[in-house]
């Protein structure tokens, strides 16, 4: 069995953003040379998510509105976590949207349904962040 590890780097210009990282994950898979196996992709931060969904801008605005209803960013003092930080909402949003995804690798490709794409969800951005890609197989 082979294993391959790569970190992707993200730095968003806004506090919150959704970024389609499928091209970078596909490139990592090609670089790995693995044809059959599993591909794990996870955020390496506790205020960011990796999830699979549709690359449709209306849906992304819906996610933003829905997450703001569940865990509004402000007022900051509504959260116990916000003492020396102001990112409690980002921790909560990340928990709802998930830490990681696992995709099957078949014939050297991500074995996705028609509309599946991998997204990085940033909830406390404007700083350097990392995403781990780990691929195992043969
Ligand atoms: Zn925090």
mmCIF file of C-alpha atoms and ligand atoms in Angstrom:
data_model
loop_
_atom_site.group_PDB
_atom_site.id
_atom_site.type_symbol
_atom_site.label_atom_id
_atom_site.label_comp_id
_atom_site.label_asym_id
_atom_site.label_seq_id
_atom_site.Cartn_x
_atom_site.Cartn_y
_atom_site.Cartn_z
ATOM 1 C CA UNK A 1 0.000 0.000 0.000
ATOM 2 C CA UNK A 2 1.202 3.507 -0.823
ATOM 3 C CA UNK A 3 0.492 6.612 1.176
ATOM 4 C CA UNK A 4 0.758 10.254 0.158
ATOM 5 C CA UNK A 5 0.489 13.446 2.207
ATOM 6 C CA UNK A 6 0.169 17.045 1.064
ATOM 7 C CA UNK A 7 -0.829 20.338 2.676
ATOM 8 C CA UNK A 8 -2.834 22.948 0.792
ATOM 9 C CA UNK A 9 -2.539 26.587 1.862
ATOM 10 C CA UNK A 10 -5.446 29.003 2.129
ATOM 11 C CA UNK A 11 -5.573 32.697 3.033
ATOM 12 C CA UNK A 12 -8.965 34.319 2.488
ATOM 13 C CA UNK A 13 -9.491 38.077 2.129
ATOM 14 C CA UNK A 14 -12.739 37.904 4.096
ATOM 15 C CA UNK A 15 -13.681 36.484 7.510
ATOM 16 C CA UNK A 16 -15.950 33.879 5.905
ATOM 17 C CA UNK A 17 -15.611 32.191 2.505
ATOM 18 C CA UNK A 18 -16.319 28.971 0.656
ATOM 19 C CA UNK A 19 -13.583 27.846 -1.737
ATOM 20 C CA UNK A 20 -13.832 24.971 -4.206
ATOM 21 C CA UNK A 21 -10.617 22.986 -3.601
ATOM 22 C CA UNK A 22 -11.510 20.055 -5.885
ATOM 23 C CA UNK A 23 -8.861 21.044 -8.512
ATOM 24 C CA UNK A 24 -6.087 21.100 -5.866
ATOM 25 C CA UNK A 25 -7.223 17.750 -4.402
ATOM 26 C CA UNK A 26 -7.380 16.204 -7.901
ATOM 27 C CA UNK A 27 -3.864 17.524 -8.583
ATOM 28 C CA UNK A 28 -2.635 15.966 -5.320
ATOM 29 C CA UNK A 29 -4.222 12.669 -6.347
ATOM 30 C CA UNK A 30 -2.466 12.793 -9.730
ATOM 31 C CA UNK A 31 0.827 13.616 -7.988
ATOM 32 C CA UNK A 32 0.369 10.626 -5.640
ATOM 33 C CA UNK A 33 0.123 8.126 -8.497
ATOM 34 C CA UNK A 34 -2.463 6.187 -6.453
ATOM 35 C CA UNK A 35 -5.153 4.570 -8.656
ATOM 36 C CA UNK A 36 -7.346 2.727 -6.118
ATOM 37 C CA UNK A 37 -7.875 3.792 -2.508
ATOM 38 C CA UNK A 38 -9.220 6.528 -0.248
ATOM 39 C CA UNK A 39 -8.582 10.255 -0.109
ATOM 40 C CA UNK A 40 -9.034 12.116 3.186
ATOM 41 C CA UNK A 41 -9.250 15.910 3.109
ATOM 42 C CA UNK A 42 -9.471 17.803 6.411
ATOM 43 C CA UNK A 43 -9.183 21.323 7.720
ATOM 44 C CA UNK A 44 -6.195 21.648 10.065
ATOM 45 C CA UNK A 45 -7.935 24.407 12.046
ATOM 46 C CA UNK A 46 -10.853 24.408 14.466
ATOM 47 C CA UNK A 47 -12.562 27.396 12.839
ATOM 48 C CA UNK A 48 -12.647 25.980 9.272
ATOM 49 C CA UNK A 49 -14.432 23.102 7.535
ATOM 50 C CA UNK A 50 -14.028 20.776 4.614
ATOM 51 C CA UNK A 51 -17.292 19.504 3.124
ATOM 52 C CA UNK A 52 -18.753 18.154 -0.114
ATOM 53 C CA UNK A 53 -21.650 19.892 -1.803
ATOM 54 C CA UNK A 54 -22.799 21.724 -4.933
ATOM 55 C CA UNK A 55 -20.745 24.504 -6.531
ATOM 56 C CA UNK A 56 -23.729 26.845 -6.791
ATOM 57 C CA UNK A 57 -23.477 30.439 -5.566
ATOM 58 C CA UNK A 58 -27.114 30.655 -4.415
ATOM 59 C CA UNK A 59 -26.597 27.614 -2.205
ATOM 60 C CA UNK A 60 -23.447 29.168 -0.755
ATOM 61 C CA UNK A 61 -25.407 32.329 0.159
ATOM 62 C CA UNK A 62 -28.020 30.042 1.730
ATOM 63 C CA UNK A 63 -25.300 28.338 3.817
ATOM 64 C CA UNK A 64 -24.046 31.755 4.951
ATOM 65 C CA UNK A 65 -27.523 32.946 5.994
ATOM 66 C CA UNK A 66 -28.387 29.635 7.674
ATOM 67 C CA UNK A 67 -25.124 29.543 9.634
ATOM 68 C CA UNK A 68 -25.574 33.173 10.713
ATOM 69 C CA UNK A 69 -29.045 32.274 12.073
ATOM 70 C CA UNK A 70 -27.632 29.280 13.960
ATOM 71 C CA UNK A 71 -24.539 31.052 15.326
ATOM 72 C CA UNK A 72 -24.535 34.805 14.625
ATOM 73 C CA UNK A 73 -21.074 36.382 14.689
ATOM 74 C CA UNK A 74 -22.312 39.381 16.710
ATOM 75 C CA UNK A 75 -22.796 40.488 19.372
ATOM 76 C CA UNK A 76 -19.482 38.980 20.439
ATOM 77 C CA UNK A 77 -20.388 39.041 24.137
ATOM 78 C CA UNK A 78 -23.205 36.521 23.673
ATOM 79 C CA UNK A 79 -20.577 33.723 23.777
ATOM 80 C CA UNK A 80 -18.610 32.469 26.789
ATOM 81 C CA UNK A 81 -15.646 31.629 24.494
ATOM 82 C CA UNK A 82 -15.212 35.280 23.473
ATOM 83 C CA UNK A 83 -12.886 36.634 26.133
ATOM 84 C CA UNK A 84 -9.554 37.344 24.450
ATOM 85 C CA UNK A 85 -10.917 36.038 21.096
ATOM 86 C CA UNK A 86 -14.028 36.891 19.084
ATOM 87 C CA UNK A 87 -14.409 33.683 17.103
ATOM 88 C CA UNK A 88 -16.883 31.529 19.042
ATOM 89 C CA UNK A 89 -19.300 31.676 16.098
ATOM 90 C CA UNK A 90 -16.541 30.302 13.821
ATOM 91 C CA UNK A 91 -15.999 27.278 16.091
ATOM 92 C CA UNK A 92 -19.747 26.576 16.086
ATOM 93 C CA UNK A 93 -20.124 27.012 12.308
ATOM 94 C CA UNK A 94 -17.173 24.704 11.690
ATOM 95 C CA UNK A 95 -18.716 22.031 13.902
ATOM 96 C CA UNK A 96 -21.975 22.125 11.928
ATOM 97 C CA UNK A 97 -20.229 22.014 8.532
ATOM 98 C CA UNK A 98 -17.773 19.282 9.532
ATOM 99 C CA UNK A 99 -14.037 18.779 9.781
ATOM 100 C CA UNK A 100 -13.263 16.433 6.885
ATOM 101 C CA UNK A 101 -14.396 14.396 3.920
ATOM 102 C CA UNK A 102 -13.294 11.032 2.565
ATOM 103 C CA UNK A 103 -13.618 10.380 -1.173
ATOM 104 C CA UNK A 104 -13.182 7.035 -2.909
ATOM 105 C CA UNK A 105 -10.387 6.856 -5.476
ATOM 106 C CA UNK A 106 -11.208 4.734 -8.529
ATOM 107 C CA UNK A 107 -9.052 4.433 -11.663
ATOM 108 C CA UNK A 108 -6.954 7.368 -10.477
ATOM 109 C CA UNK A 109 -9.932 9.753 -10.128
ATOM 110 C CA UNK A 110 -12.071 11.075 -7.276
ATOM 111 C CA UNK A 111 -15.131 8.812 -7.530
ATOM 112 C CA UNK A 112 -17.833 11.479 -7.195
ATOM 113 C CA UNK A 113 -21.518 11.782 -7.925
ATOM 114 C CA UNK A 114 -22.481 14.254 -10.642
ATOM 115 C CA UNK A 115 -22.577 17.439 -8.545
ATOM 116 C CA UNK A 116 -20.171 16.613 -5.767
ATOM 117 C CA UNK A 117 -17.342 19.092 -5.216
ATOM 118 C CA UNK A 118 -14.998 19.554 -2.245
ATOM 119 C CA UNK A 119 -15.138 22.890 -0.430
ATOM 120 C CA UNK A 120 -13.034 24.604 2.177
ATOM 121 C CA UNK A 121 -15.290 26.597 4.483
ATOM 122 C CA UNK A 122 -13.553 29.477 6.224
ATOM 123 C CA UNK A 123 -15.246 31.025 9.275
ATOM 124 C CA UNK A 124 -12.388 33.028 10.821
ATOM 125 C CA UNK A 125 -10.227 33.987 7.869
ATOM 126 C CA UNK A 126 -7.748 36.663 6.797
ATOM 127 C CA UNK A 127 -4.867 34.507 8.079
ATOM 128 C CA UNK A 128 -2.786 31.568 6.851
ATOM 129 C CA UNK A 129 -4.636 28.254 7.086
ATOM 130 C CA UNK A 130 -3.844 24.701 6.008
ATOM 131 C CA UNK A 131 -5.778 21.751 4.607
ATOM 132 C CA UNK A 132 -4.410 18.209 4.839
ATOM 133 C CA UNK A 133 -4.777 15.767 1.937
ATOM 134 C CA UNK A 134 -3.913 12.170 2.822
ATOM 135 C CA UNK A 135 -4.299 9.465 0.206
ATOM 136 C CA UNK A 136 -3.815 5.748 0.802
ATOM 137 C CA UNK A 137 -4.098 2.889 -1.662
ATOM 138 C CA UNK A 138 -2.200 1.425 -4.569
HETATM 139 ZN ZN1 LIG B 1 -11.463 30.490 19.502
#
